[in-house]
Short mmCIF file of C-alpha atoms and ligand atoms in Angstrom, two decimals:
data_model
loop_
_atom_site.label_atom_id
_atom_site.label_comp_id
_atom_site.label_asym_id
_atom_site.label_seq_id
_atom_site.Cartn_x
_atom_site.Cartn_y
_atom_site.Cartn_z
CA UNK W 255 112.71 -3.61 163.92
CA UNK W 256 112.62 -2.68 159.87
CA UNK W 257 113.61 0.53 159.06
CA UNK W 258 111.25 3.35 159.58
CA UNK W 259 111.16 6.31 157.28
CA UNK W 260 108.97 9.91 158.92
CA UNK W 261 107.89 12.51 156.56
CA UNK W 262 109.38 15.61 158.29
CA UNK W 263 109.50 19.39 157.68
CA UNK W 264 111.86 21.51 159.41
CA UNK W 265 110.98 25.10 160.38
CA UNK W 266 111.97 27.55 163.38
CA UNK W 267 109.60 30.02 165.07
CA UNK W 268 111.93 33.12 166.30
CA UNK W 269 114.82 30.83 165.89
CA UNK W 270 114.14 27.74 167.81
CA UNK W 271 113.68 24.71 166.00
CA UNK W 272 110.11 22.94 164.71
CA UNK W 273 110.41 19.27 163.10
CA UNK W 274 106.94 18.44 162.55
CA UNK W 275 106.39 14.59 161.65
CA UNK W 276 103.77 14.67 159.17
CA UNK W 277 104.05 10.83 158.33
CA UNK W 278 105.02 7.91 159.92
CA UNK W 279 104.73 9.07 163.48
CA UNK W 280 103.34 5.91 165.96
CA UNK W 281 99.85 5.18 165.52
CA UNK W 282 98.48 6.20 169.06
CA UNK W 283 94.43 4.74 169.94
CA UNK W 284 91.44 7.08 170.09
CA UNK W 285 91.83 9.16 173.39
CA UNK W 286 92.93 12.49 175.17
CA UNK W 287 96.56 14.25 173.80
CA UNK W 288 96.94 13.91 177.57
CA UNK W 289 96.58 10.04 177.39
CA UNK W 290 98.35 9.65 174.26
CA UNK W 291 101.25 11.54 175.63
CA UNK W 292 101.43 8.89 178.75
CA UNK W 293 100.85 6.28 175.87
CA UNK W 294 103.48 7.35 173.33
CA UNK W 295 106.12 8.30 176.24
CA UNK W 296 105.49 4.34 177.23
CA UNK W 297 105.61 2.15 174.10
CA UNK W 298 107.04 4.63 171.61
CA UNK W 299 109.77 6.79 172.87
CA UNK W 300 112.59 5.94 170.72
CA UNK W 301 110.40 7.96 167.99
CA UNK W 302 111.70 10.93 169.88
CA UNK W 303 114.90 10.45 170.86
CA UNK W 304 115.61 8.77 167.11
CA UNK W 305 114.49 12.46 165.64
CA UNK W 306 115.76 14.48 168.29
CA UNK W 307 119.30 13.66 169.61
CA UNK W 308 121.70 13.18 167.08
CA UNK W 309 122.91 12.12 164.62
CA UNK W 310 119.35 13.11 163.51
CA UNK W 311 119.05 15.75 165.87
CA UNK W 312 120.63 18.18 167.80
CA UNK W 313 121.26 19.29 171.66
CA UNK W 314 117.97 22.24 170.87
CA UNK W 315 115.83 20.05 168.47
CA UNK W 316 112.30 20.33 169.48
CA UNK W 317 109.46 19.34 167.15
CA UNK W 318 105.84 17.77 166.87
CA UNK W 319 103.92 15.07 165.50
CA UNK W 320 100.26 15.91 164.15
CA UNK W 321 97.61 13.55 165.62
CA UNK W 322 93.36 13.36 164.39
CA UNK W 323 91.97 15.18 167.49
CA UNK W 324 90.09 12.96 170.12
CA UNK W 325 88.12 15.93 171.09
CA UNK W 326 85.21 17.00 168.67
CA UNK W 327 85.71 20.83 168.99
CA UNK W 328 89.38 20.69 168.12
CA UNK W 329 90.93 20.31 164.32
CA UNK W 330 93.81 19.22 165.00
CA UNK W 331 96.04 17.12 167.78
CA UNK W 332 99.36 18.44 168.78
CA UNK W 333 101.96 15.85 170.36
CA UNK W 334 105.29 17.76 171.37
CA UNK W 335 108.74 16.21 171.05
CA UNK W 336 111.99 17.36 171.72
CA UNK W 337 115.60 16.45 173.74
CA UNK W 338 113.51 16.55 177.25
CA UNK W 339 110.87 14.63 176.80
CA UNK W 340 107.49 15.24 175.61
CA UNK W 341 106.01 18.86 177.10
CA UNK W 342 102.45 18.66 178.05
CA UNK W 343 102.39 22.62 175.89
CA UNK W 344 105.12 24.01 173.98
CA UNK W 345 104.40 27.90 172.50
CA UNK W 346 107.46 28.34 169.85
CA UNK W 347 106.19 24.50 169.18
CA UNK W 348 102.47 25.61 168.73
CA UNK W 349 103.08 28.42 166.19
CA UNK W 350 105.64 26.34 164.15
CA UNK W 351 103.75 23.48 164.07
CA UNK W 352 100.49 25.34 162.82
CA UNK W 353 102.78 27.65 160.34
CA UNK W 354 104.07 24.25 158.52
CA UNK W 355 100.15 22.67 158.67
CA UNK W 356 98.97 25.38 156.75
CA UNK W 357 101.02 26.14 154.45
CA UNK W 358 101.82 22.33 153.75
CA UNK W 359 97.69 22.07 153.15
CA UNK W 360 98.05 19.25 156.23
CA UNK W 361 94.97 20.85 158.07
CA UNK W 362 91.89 22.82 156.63
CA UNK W 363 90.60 25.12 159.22
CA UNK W 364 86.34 24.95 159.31
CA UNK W 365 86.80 28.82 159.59
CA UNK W 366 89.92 30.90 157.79
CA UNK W 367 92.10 32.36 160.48
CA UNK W 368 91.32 30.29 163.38
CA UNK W 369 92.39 26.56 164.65
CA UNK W 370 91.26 25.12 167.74
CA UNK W 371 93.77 22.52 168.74
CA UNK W 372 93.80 19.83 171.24
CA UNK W 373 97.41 19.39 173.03
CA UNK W 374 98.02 17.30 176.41
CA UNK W 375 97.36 20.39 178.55
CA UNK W 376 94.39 21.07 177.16
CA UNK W 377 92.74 22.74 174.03
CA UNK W 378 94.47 25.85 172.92
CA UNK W 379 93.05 28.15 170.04
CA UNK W 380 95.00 30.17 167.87
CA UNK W 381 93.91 32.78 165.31
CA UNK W 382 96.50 33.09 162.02
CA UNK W 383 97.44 35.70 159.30
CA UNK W 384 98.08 34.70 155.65
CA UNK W 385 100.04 35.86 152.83
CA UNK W 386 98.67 33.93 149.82
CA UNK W 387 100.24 30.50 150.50
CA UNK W 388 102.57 31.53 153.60
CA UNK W 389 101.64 32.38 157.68
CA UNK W 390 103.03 35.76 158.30
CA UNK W 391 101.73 35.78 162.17
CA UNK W 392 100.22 32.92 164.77
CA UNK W 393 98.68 33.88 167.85
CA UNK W 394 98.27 31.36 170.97
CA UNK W 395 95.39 31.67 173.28
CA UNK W 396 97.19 29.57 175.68
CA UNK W 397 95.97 28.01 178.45
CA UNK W 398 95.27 29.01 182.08
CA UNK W 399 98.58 30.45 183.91
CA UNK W 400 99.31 31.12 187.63
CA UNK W 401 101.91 31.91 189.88
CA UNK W 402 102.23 28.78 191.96
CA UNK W 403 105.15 29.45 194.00
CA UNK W 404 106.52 33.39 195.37
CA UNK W 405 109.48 34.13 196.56
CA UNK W 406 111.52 30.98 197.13
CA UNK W 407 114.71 31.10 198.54
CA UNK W 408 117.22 28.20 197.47
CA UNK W 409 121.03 27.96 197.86
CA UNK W 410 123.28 27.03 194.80
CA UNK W 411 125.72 25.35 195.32
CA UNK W 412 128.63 27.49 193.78
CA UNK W 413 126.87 30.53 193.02
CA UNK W 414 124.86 31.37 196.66
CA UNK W 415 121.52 31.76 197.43
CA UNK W 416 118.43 32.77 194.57
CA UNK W 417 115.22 33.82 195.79
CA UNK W 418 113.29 32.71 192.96
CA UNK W 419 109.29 32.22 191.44
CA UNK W 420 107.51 28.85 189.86
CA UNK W 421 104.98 29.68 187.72
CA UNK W 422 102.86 27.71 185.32
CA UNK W 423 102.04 28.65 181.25
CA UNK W 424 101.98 25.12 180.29
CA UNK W 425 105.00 23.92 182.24
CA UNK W 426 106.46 24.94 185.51
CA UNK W 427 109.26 28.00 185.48
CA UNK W 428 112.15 28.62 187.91
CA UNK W 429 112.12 32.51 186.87
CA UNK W 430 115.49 34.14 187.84
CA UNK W 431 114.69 37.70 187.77
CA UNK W 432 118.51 39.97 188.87
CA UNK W 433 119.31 40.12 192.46
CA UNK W 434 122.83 39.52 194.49
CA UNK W 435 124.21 36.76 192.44
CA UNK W 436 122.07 37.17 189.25
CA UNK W 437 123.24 40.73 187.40
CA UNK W 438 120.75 40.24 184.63
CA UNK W 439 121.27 38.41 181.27
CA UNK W 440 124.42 40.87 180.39
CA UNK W 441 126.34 39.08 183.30
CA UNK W 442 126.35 35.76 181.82
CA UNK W 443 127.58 33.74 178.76
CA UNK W 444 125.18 31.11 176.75
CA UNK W 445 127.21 28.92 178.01
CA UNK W 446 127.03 30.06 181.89
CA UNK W 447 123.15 29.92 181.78
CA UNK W 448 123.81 26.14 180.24
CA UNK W 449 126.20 25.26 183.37
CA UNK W 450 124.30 26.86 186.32
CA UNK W 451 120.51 26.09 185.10
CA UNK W 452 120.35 22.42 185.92
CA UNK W 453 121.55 22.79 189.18
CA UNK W 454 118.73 25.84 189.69
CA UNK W 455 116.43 23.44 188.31
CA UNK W 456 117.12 20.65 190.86
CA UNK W 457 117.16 22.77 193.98
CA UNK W 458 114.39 24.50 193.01
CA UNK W 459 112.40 21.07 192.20
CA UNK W 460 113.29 20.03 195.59
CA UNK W 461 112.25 22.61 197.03
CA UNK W 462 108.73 22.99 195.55
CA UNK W 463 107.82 19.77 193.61
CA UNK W 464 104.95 21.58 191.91
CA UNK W 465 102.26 19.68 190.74
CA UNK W 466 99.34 21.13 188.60
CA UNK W 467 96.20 21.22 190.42
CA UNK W 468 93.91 20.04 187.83
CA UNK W 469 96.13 16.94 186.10
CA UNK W 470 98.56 15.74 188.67
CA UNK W 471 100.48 14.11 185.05
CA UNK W 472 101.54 17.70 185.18
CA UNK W 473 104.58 18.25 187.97
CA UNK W 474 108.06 19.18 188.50
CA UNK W 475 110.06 22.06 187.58
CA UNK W 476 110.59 21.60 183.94
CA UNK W 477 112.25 24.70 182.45
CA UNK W 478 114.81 27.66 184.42
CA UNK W 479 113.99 31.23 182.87
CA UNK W 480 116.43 33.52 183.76
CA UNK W 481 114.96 37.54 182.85
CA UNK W 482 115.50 41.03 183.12
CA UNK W 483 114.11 44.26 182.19
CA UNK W 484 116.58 45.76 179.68
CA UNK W 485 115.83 44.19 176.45
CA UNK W 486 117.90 45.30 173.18
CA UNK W 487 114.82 46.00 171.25
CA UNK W 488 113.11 49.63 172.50
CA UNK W 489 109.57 47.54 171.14
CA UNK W 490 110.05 44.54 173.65
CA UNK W 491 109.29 44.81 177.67
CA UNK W 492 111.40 42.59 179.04
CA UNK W 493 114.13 39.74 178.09
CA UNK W 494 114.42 35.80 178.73
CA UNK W 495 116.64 32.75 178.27
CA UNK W 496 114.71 30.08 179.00
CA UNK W 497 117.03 26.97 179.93
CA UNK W 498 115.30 23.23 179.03
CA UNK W 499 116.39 19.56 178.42
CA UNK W 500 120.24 18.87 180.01
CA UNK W 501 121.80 21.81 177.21
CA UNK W 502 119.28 24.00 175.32
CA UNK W 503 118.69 27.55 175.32
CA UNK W 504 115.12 28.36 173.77
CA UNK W 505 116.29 31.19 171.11
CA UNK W 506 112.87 32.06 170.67
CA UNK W 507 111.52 34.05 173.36
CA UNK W 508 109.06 30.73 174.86
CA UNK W 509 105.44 30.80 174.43
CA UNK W 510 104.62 28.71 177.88
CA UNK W 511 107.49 30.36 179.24
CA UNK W 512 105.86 34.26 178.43
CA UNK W 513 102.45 33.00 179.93
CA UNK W 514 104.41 31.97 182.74
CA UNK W 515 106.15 35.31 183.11
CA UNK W 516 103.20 37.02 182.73
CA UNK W 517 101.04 35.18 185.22
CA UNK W 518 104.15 36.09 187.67
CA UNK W 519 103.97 39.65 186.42
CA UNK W 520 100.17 39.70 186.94
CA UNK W 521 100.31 37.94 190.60
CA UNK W 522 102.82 40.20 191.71
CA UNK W 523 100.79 43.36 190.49
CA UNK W 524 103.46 44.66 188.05
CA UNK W 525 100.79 43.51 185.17
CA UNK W 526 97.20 44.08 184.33
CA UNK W 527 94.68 42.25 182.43
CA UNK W 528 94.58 44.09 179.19
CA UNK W 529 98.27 44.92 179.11
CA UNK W 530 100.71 44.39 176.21
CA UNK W 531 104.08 42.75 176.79
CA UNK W 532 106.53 41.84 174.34
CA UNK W 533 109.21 39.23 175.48
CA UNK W 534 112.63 39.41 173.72
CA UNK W 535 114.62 36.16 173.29
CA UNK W 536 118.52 35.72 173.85
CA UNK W 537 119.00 36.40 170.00
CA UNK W 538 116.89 39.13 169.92
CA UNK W 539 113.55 37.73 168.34
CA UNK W 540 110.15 38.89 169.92
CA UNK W 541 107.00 37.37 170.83
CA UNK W 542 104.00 40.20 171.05
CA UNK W 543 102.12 38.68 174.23
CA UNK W 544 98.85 39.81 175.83
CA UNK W 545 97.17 39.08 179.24
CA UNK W 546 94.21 38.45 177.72
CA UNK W 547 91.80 37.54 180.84
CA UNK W 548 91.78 36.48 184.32
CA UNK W 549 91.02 33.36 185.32
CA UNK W 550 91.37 30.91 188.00
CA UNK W 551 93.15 27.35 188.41
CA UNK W 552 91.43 25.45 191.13
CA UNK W 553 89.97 28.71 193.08
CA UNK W 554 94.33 29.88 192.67
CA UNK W 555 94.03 33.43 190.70
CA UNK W 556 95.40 33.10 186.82
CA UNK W 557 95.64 34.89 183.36
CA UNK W 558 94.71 33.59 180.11
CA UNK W 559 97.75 34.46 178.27
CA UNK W 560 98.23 35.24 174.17
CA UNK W 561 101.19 34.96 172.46
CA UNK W 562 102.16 36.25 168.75
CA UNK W 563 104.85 35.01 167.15
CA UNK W 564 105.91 33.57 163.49
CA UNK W 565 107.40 31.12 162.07
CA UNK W 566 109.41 29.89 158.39
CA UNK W 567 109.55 26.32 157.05
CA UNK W 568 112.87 25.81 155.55
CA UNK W 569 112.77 22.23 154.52
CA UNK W 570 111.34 18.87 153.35
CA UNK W 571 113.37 16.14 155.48
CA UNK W 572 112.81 12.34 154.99
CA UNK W 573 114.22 10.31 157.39
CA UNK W 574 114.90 7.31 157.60
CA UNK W 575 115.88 5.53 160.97
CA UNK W 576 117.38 1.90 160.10
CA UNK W 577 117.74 -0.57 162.49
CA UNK W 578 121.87 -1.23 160.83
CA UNK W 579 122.79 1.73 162.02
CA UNK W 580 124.48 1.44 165.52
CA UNK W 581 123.48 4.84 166.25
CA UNK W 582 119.70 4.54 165.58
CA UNK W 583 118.30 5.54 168.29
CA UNK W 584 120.43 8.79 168.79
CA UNK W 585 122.44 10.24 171.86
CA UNK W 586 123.34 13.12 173.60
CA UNK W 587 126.79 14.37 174.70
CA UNK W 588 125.94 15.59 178.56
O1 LIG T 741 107.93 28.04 173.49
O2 LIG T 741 106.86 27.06 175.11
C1 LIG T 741 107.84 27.21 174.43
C2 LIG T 741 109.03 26.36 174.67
C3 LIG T 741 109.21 25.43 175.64
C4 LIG T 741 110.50 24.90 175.48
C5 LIG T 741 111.06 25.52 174.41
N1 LIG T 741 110.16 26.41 173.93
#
């Protein structure tokens, strides 16, 4: 291998972290986000795990790489990257990546204020506010979401038994909503949520093994959000920490993750189509969400969930991964 230098820009939506690779990013052949996700998680996976663990990286870095779309009603192609893998959707990931296009002048949208993109669940259109040359808001129109899993009951071992929901928004949930041995997100540390969700996450996978109905590349319990209803904000609804890869917390308040929460909302008839509800993340930001529709996912009811949110781009980063360096293709302390 010669060195390899990407063209990145750094931004966070709500707090969470957006590396977008504008340049240099593998060159993937003419097909489906969905294939070229298979594709690029296949040949070209050191990509990601060069930009996202460190020394490059970090333990939360999340990001994207832009993409011509293979669909002809889409403008642009969305591949997600971050520590876990590469997420078939990613929300906070959707409204950074489309803050930095714009205002970098890497897409021109056929009509001002609206971009339909193409990402490996699907195609996803979002509508967009300007301020001269900056994005002051980003709205999702996210894909179908559904409940696909009530009331589970798992034991953990050390902290008892859960009774716990999956639901889909563009990856599967394990929502933790307070109960017995769950007080609500006052009850425990960053660092508790970081200890107990993996082991959530793998008794609830075993437990369910969720697979998406309509793309069976779509499966396993992905993401532990652990909620409550007594946000710090007198705006927001409801709070989240949403728990991914082997240490993150999202500190934005997850776009998939909010569909998902809503769909569970919705199913469980403590939502209605038409409602408002405005998720709070674990540092306080807010998405402004909407059940937008209903809708169904192979003849299972769903919502078709919005999500506003925004975004800043805080810097040009050129990096350059070089074979002589011992550390090249990154790690992570677990
Ligand atoms: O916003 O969808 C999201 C997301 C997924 C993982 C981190 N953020």
């Amino acid at each position: 291998m010669t060195p390899h230098t990407f063209l990145c820009i750094d931004a966070h939506t709500c707090g969470n972290p957006v590396r977008v690779v504008a340049g240099g990013g593998p060159i993937l052949p003419h097909a489906s986000m969905a294939d070229r996700r298979q594709i690029f998680l296949r040949d070209h996976d050191w990509v990601r795990e060069a930009l996202m663990f460190e020394p490059r990286g970090h333990d939360v870095m999340s990001g994207s790489i832009l993409y011509p779309p293979f669909r002809e009603d889409c403008e642009l192609g969305i591949l997600f990257i971050e520590t876990s893998g590469c997420l078939p959707m990613c929300g906070h990931g959707t409204i950074g990546t489309v803050t930095v296009a714009l205002e970098e002048g890497l897409v021109t949208p056929r009509e001002e204020g609206r971009l339909a993109l193409e990402v490996p669940a699907g195609r996803v259109d979002v509508t967009f506010q300007r301020s001269g040359r900056f994005v002051d808001e980003v709205r999702i129109y996210n894909i179908a979401s559904y409940l696909h899993a009530a009331d589970v009951s798992v034991t953990v071992p050390g902290l008892g038994e859960l009774v716990v929901d999956v639901s889909y928004g563009g990856n599967f949930y394990a929502i933790v909503e307070p109960q017995k041995n769950f007080a609500g997100l006052s009850s425990m540390s960053a660092a508790e949520l970081v200890r107990w969700s993996p082991i959530v996450r793998e008794v609830v996978e075993a437990a369910v093994r969720p697979v998406h109905p309509e793309d069976n590349r779509i499966r396993g319990v992905s993401h532990v959000m652990w909620v409550d209803d007594a946000p710090r904000n007198t705006e927001a609804t409801a709070r989240n920490a949403v728990f991914y890869g082997e240490k993150a917390i999202d500190r934005s308040p997850c776009g998939t993750g909010s569909s998902a929460r809503m769909a569970q909302r919705v199913a469980k008839g403590r939502l209605s189509v038409g409602d408002r509800f405005v998720h709070e993340s674990i540092i306080g930001t807010m998405f402004d969400c909407r059940v937008e529709a209903a809708a169904t996912v192979a003849g299972r009811p769903a919502i078709m969930p919005s999500i506003g949110g925004w975004a800043r781009v805080f810097g040009q980063n050129r990096i350059t991964v070089d074979p002589r360096d011992p550390l090249w293709r990154g790690f992570q302390l677990v």
